[in-house]
Coordinates of C-alpha atoms in Angstrom, one line a residue:
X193 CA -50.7 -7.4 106.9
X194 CA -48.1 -10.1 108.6
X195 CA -44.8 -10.9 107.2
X196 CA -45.8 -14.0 105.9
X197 CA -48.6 -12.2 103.9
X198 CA -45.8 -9.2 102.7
X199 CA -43.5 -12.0 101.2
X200 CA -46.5 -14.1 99.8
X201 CA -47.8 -11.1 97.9
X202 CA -43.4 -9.9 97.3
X203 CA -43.0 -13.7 95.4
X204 CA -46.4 -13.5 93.1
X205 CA -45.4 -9.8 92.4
X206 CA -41.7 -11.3 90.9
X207 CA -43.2 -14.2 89.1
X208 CA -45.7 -12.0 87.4
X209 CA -42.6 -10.0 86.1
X210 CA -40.8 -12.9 85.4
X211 CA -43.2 -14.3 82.8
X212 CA -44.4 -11.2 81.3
X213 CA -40.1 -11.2 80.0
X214 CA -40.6 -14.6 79.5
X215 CA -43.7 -14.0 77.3
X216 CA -42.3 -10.5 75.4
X217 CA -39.0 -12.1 74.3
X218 CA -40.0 -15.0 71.7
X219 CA -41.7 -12.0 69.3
X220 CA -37.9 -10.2 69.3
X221 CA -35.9 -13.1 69.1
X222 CA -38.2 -14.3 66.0
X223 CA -37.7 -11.1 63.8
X224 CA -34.3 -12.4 62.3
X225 CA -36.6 -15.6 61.1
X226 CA -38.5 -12.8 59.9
X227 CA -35.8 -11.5 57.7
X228 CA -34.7 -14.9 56.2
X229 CA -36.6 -14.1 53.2
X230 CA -34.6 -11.2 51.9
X231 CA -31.6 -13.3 52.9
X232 CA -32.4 -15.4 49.8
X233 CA -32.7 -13.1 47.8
X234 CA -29.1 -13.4 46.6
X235 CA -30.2 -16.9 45.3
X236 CA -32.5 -15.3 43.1
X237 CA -30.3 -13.5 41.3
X238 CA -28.6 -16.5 40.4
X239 CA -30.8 -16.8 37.1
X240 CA -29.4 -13.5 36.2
X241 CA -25.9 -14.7 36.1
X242 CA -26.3 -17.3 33.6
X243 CA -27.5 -14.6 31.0
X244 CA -23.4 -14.1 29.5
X245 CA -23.8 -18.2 28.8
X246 CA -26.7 -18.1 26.6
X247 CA -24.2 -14.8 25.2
X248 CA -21.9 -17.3 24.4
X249 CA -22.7 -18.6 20.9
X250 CA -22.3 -15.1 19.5
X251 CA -18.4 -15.0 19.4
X252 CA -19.2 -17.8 17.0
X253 CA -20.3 -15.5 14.2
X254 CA -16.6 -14.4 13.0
X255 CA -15.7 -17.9 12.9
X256 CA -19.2 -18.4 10.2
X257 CA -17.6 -15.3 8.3
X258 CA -14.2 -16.3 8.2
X259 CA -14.2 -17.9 4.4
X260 CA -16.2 -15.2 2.8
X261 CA -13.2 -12.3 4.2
X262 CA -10.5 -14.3 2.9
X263 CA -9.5 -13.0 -0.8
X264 CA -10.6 -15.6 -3.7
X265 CA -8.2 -17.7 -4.7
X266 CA -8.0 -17.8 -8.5
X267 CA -5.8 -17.8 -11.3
X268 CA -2.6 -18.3 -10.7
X269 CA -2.6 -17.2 -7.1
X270 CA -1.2 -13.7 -5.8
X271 CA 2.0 -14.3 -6.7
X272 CA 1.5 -15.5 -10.3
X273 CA 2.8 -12.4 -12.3
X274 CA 6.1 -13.6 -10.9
X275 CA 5.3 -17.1 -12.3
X276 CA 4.1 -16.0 -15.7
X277 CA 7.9 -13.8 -15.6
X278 CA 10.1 -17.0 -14.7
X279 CA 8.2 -19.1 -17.1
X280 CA 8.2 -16.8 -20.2
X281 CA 11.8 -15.1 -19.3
X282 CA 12.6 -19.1 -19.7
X283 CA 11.2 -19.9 -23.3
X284 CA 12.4 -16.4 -24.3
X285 CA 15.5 -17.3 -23.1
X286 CA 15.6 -20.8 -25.1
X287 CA 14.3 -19.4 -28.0
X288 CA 17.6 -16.3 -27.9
X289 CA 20.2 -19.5 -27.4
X290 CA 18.6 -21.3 -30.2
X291 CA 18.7 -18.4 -32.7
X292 CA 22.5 -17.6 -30.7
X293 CA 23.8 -21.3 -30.8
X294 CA 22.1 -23.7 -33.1
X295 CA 21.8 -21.2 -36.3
X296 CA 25.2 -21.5 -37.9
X297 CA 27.3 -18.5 -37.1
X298 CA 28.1 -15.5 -39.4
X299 CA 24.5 -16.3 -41.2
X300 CA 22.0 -13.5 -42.6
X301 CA 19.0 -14.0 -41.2
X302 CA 16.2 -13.8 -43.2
X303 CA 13.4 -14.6 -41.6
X304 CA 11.7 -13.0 -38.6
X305 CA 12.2 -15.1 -35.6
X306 CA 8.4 -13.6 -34.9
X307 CA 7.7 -16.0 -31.2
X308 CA 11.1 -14.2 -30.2
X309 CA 10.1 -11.1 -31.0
X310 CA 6.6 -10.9 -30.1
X311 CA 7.6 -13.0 -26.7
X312 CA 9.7 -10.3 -25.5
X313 CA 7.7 -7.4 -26.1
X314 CA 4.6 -8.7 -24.3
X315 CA 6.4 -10.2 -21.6
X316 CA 6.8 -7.4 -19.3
X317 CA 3.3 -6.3 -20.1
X318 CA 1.4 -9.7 -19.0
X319 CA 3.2 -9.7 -15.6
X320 CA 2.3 -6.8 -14.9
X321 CA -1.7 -6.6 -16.3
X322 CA -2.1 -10.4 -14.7
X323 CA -1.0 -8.7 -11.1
X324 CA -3.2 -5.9 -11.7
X325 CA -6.4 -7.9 -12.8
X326 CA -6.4 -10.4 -9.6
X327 CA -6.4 -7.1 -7.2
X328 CA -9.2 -5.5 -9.0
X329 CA -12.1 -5.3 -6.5
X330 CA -15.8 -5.0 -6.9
X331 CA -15.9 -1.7 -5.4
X332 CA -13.3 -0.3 -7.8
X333 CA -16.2 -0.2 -10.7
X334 CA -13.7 -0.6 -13.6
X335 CA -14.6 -4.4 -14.7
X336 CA -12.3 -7.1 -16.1
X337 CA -13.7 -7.1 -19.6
X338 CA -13.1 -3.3 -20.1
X339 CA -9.6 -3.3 -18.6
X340 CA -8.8 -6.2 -21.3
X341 CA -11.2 -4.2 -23.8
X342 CA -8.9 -0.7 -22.7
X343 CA -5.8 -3.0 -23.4
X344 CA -6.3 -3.9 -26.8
X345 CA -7.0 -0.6 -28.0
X346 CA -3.9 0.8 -26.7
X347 CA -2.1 -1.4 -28.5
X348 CA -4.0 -2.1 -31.8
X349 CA -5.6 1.9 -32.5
X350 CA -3.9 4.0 -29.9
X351 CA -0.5 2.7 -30.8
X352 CA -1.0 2.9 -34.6
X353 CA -2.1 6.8 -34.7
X354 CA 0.4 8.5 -32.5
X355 CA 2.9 6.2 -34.9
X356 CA 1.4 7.7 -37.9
X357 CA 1.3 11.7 -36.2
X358 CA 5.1 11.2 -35.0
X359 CA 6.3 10.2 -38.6
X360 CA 4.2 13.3 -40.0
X361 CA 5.5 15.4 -37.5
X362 CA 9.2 14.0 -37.9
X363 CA 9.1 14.4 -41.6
X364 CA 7.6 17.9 -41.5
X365 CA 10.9 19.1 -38.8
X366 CA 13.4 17.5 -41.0
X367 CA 11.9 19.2 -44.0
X368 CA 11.5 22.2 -43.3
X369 CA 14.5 22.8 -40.3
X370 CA 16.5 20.7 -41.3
X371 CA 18.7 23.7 -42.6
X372 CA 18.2 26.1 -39.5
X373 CA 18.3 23.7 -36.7
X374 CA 21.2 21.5 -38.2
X375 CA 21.5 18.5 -35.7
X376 CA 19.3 19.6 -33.8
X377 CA 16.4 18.6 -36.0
X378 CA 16.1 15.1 -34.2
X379 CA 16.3 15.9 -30.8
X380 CA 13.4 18.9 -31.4
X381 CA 11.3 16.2 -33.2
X382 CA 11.6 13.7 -30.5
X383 CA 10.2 16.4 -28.4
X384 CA 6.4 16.0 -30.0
X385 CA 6.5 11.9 -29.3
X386 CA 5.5 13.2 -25.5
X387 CA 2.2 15.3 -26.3
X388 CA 1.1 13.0 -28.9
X389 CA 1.4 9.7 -27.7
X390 CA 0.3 11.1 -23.9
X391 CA -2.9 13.0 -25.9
X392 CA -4.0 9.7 -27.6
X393 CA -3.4 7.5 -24.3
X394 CA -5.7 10.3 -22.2
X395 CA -8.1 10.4 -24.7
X396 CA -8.7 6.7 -24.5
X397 CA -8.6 6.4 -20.8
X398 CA -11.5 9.3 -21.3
X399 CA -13.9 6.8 -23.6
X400 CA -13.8 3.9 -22.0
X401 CA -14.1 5.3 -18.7
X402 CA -17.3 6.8 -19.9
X403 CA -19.5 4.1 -18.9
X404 CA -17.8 3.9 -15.3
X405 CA -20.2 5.5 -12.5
X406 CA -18.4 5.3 -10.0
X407 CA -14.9 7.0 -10.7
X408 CA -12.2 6.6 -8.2
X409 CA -8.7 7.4 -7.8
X410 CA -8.3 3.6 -7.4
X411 CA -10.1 2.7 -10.9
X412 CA -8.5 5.4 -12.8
X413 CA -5.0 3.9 -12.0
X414 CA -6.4 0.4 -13.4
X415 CA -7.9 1.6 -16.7
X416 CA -4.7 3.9 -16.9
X417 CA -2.6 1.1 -16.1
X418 CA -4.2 -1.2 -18.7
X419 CA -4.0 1.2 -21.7
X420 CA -0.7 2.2 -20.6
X421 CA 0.4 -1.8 -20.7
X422 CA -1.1 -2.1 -24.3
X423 CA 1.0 0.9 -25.9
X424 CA 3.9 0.0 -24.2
X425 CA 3.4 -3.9 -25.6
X426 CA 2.8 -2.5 -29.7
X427 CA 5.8 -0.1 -29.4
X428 CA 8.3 -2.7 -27.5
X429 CA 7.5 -5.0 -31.0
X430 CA 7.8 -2.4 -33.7
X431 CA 11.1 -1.4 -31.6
X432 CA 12.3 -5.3 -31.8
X433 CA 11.2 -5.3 -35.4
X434 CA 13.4 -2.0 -35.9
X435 CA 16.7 -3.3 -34.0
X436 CA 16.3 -6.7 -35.9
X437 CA 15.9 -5.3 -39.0
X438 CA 18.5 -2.1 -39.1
X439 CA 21.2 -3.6 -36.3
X440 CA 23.1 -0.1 -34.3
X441 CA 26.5 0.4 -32.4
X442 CA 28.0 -2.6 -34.9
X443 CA 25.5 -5.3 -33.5
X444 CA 24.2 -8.2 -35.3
X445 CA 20.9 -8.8 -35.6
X446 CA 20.7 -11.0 -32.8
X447 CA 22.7 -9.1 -30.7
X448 CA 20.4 -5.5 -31.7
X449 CA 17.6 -7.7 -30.4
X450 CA 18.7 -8.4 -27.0
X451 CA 20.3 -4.8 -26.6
X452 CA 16.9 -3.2 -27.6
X453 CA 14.8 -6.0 -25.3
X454 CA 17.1 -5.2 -22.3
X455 CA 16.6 -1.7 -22.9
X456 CA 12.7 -1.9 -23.4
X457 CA 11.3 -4.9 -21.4
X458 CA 14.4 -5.0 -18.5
X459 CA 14.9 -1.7 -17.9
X460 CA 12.2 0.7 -18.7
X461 CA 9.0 -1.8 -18.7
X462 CA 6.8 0.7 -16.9
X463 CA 7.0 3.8 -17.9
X464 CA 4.3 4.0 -20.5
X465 CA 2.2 2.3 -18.0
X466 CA 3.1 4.9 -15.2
X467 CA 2.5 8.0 -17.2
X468 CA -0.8 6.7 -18.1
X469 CA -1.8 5.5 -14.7
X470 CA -0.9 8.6 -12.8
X471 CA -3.2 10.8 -15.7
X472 CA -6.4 8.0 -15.4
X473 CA -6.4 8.4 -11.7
X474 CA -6.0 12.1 -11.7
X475 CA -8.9 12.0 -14.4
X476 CA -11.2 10.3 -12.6
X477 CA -10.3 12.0 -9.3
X478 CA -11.2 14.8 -10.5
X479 CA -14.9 13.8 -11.5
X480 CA -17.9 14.4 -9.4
X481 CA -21.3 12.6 -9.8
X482 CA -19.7 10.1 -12.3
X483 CA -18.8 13.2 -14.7
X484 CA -15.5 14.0 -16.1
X485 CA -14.7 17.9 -14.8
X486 CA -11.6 19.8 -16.0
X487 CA -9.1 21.0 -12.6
X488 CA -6.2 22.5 -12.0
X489 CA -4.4 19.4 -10.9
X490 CA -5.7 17.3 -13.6
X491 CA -4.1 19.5 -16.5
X492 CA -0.8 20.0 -13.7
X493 CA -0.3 15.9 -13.9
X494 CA -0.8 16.2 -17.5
X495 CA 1.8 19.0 -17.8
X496 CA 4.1 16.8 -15.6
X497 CA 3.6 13.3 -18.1
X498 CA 4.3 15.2 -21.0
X499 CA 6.9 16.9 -19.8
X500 CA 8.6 13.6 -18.6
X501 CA 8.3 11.9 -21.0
X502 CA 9.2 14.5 -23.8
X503 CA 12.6 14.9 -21.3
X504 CA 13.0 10.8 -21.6
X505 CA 13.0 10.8 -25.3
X506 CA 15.1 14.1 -25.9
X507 CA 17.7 12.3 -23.1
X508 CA 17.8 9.3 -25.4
X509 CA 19.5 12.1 -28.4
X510 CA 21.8 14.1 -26.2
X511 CA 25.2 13.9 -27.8
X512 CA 23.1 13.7 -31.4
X513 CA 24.0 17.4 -32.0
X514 CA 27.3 17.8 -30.6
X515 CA 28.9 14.6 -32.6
X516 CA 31.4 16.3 -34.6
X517 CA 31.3 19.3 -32.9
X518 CA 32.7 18.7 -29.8
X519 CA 35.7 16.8 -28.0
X520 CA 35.4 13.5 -26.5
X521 CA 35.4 14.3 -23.3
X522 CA 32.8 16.6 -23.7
X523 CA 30.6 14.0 -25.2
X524 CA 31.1 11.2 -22.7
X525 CA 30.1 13.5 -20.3
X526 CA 26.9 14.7 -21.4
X527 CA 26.3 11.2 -22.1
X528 CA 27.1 9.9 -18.6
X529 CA 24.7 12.9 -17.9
X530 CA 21.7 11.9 -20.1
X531 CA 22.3 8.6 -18.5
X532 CA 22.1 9.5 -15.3
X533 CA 18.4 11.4 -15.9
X534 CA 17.3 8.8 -17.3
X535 CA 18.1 6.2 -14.9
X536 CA 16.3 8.8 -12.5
X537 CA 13.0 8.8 -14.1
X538 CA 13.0 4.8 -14.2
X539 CA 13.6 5.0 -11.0
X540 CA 11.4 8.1 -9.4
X541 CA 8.2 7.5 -11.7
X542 CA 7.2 4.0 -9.8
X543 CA 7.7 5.5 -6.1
X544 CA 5.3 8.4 -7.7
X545 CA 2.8 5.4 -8.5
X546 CA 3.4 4.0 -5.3
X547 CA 2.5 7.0 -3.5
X548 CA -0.5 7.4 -5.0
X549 CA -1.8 4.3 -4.8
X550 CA -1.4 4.0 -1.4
X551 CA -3.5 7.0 -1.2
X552 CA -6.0 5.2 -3.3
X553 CA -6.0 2.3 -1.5
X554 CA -6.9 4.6 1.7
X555 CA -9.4 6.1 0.3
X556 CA -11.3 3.0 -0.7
X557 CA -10.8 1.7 2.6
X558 CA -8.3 -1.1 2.0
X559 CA -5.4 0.3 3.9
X560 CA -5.8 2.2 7.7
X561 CA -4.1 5.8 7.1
X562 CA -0.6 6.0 7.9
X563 CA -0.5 7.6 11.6
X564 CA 3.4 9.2 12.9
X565 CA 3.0 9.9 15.7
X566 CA -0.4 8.4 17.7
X567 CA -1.6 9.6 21.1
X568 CA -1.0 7.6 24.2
X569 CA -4.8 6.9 24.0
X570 CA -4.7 4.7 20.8
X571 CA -2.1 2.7 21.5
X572 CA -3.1 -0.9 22.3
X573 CA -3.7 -2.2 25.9
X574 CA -3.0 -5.4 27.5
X575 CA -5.3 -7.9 28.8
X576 CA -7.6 -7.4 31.5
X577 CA -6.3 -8.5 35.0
X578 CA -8.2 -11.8 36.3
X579 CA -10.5 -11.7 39.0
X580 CA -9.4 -11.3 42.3
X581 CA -6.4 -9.6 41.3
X582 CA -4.5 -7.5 43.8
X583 CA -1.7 -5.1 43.1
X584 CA 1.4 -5.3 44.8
X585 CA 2.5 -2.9 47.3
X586 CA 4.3 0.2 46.6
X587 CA 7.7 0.7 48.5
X588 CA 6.2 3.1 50.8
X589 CA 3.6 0.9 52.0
X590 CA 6.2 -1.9 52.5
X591 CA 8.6 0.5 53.8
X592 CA 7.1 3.5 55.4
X593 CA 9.0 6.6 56.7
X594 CA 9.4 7.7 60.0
X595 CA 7.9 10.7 61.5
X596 CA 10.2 13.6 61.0
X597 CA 11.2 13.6 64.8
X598 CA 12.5 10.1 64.3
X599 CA 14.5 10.9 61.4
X600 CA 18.3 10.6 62.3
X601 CA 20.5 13.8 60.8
X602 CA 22.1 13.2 57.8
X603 CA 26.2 14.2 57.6
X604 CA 28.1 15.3 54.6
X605 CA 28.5 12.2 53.1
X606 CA 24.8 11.9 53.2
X607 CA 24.7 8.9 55.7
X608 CA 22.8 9.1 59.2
X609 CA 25.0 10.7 61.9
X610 CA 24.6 9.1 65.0
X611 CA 24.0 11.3 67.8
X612 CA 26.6 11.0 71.1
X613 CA 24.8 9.6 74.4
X614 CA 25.7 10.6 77.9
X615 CA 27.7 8.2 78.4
X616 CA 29.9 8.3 75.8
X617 CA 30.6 11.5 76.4
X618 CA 34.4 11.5 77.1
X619 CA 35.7 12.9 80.2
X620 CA 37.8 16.2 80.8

């Protein structure tokens, strides 16, 4: 073979190579065209992130419910016990100055100022029953129409009986002790008002909570409140009646009146209310399956309201027995003592009430429990960060230590000593 034949055969050999690369190339150059496909397939997810905007019109649904949550507003609104007070403490008030001022003075009454009378001792009571009516709920099961129908025979029957047992009782004491107990014969008869008039109260709390299924601590308090309210209304009259009637401490009539009313509507309003409110609810606490069931702490609390209230009424004849019998001094303090307790169970009884309503209240789900101390866990969070949201750096990625070998010595003082060179070394 001659040269020209070597190179001839040396140039096909490289063009043969040269377009089989040529040829083999395009197929791997055209696989990332290839893949293109599952590069979109991103943009078909898209759909997918629309699905939290057809979530939107949900939120809406509070919004729809927002007028059946709100508490009905009726009557005289949430505040209208206080109304019904102002307004009535205002004719009360105008009806006093006109028996005060426009009567001529020095005259005998002789007729009963009755709108006076019957005013104050139901004044109280109304404020106090209207409040107590516009928080009655549907899930309390005690209706409207047999707190009102509890109400009325408090103070019509209720009222009436333990009148006529206290005046039997009363005359039987002063009969028959009068001669061994002395003084003391008042004082030991007040001490029966307690179990009577708390008996005849419990007992009708009993019968018309009989048609109640669903007893509650919460209902009992109501139909204990209502009866309560009634009793307290009938006695605050026959005790207006009494002070207008047979005027004490060298009062007139008018002035008998308003002691009494101060006494009985201003000061003491709700302890016939309270002592019958604490026994309902304990009373229908203690029920199960809608059946009344006899407990320990249901005959305690009933221990407790007799025993208050036969300590109010003995409290009221303290120095009764040691008039003539002792000095002065002695008396006014025993009085400033009988005071004193007194004033104590005014005041104590309603934060007793309070209590336990609030535990009432809990129980039927009005009110969150009370909670001291709460875990870390519970307490409430801020908002969310937005998107994209970086934290900032800490210190020591802003301001990172040096390696130990880098770190200067620290003197006494605690700054960084600086370490001598060479050259400023000082000389010998």
């Amino acid at each position: 073979m001659t040269d020209d034949q070597a190179l001839r055969a040396a140039d096909q050999h490289g063009r043969a190579v040269l377009h089989n690369a040529v040829t083999v190339e395009p197929p791997t150059a055209k696989a990332p065209t290839a893949e293109a496909p599952t590069a979109k397939a991103p943009t078909a997810k898209a759909p997918t992130a629309e699905a939290p905007t057809a979530e939107a019109p949900t939120p809406k649904a509070p919004t729809a419910q927002a007028p059946a949550a709100k508490a009905p507003r009726r009557w005289l609104g949430p505040r209208g016990g206080w109304w019904i007070l102002l307004i009535g403490g205002l004719i009360l008030a105008t009806y006093l100055t006109y028996d005060a001022v426009v009567v001529p003075q020095g005259t005998n009454y002789r007729s009963l100022p009755v709108l006076s009378l019957a005013l104050g001792a139901i004044l109280a009571a109304t404020c106090v029953f209207y409040t107590m009516l516009y928080r009655v709920r549907v899930g309390d099961a005690v209706t409207i129409p047999r707190l009102f129908a509890a109400l009325a025979a408090a103070a019509f029957v209720a009222t009436f009986a333990a009148a006529q047992a206290e005046s039997q009782i009363q005359h039987w004491v002063l009969t028959l002790h009068s001669i061994v107990l002395g003084g003391l014969a008042t004082p030991v008869s007040a001490l029966f008002a307690g179990p009577v008039e708390e008996t005849l109260k419990g007992l009708t709390v009993l019968l018309f909570g009989l048609g109640v299924r669903t007893k509650t601590l919460r209902g009992g308090l109501f139909l204990g409140g209502a009866v309560g309210l009634g009793f307290a209304a009938t006695e605050n009259l026959q005790y207006l009646v009494n002070a207008w009637e047979y005027p004490g401490y060298n009062f007139s009539q008018l002035g008998s009146v308003i002691y009494t009313l101060s006494l009985r509507t201003v000061i003491t309003p709700l302890l016939h209310p309270v002592f019958t409110a604490l026994l309902g609810g304990m009373l229908f606490a203690a029920s199960r399956n809608g059946r009344y069931r006899l407990s320990i702490p249901l005959v305690g609390t009933f221990l407790a309201v007799v025993g208050a209230h036969s300590l109010w009424d003995v409290l009221g004849f303290g120095t009764t027995p040691l008039r003539g019998h002792a000095p002065p001094a002695v008396i006014g303090i025993v009085t400033l003592l009988c005071y004193a307790l007194q004033v104590g169970i005014a005041i104590g009884l309603p934060f007793v009430w309070l209590a336990v309503a609030r535990r009432a209240a809990v129980q039927a789900g009005i009110r969150p429990p009370k909670q001291r101390f709460a875990p870390a866990r519970h307490l409430p969070q801020g908002p969310p960060p937005p998107a994209g949201w970086v934290p900032p750096p800490t210190v020591s990625e802003t301001h990172p230590t040096r390696p130990p070998a880098e770190q200067p010595a620290e003197n006494s003082v605690g700054l960084p000593s600086e370490q001598p060179t060479g050259a400023d070394e000082p000389t010998p």
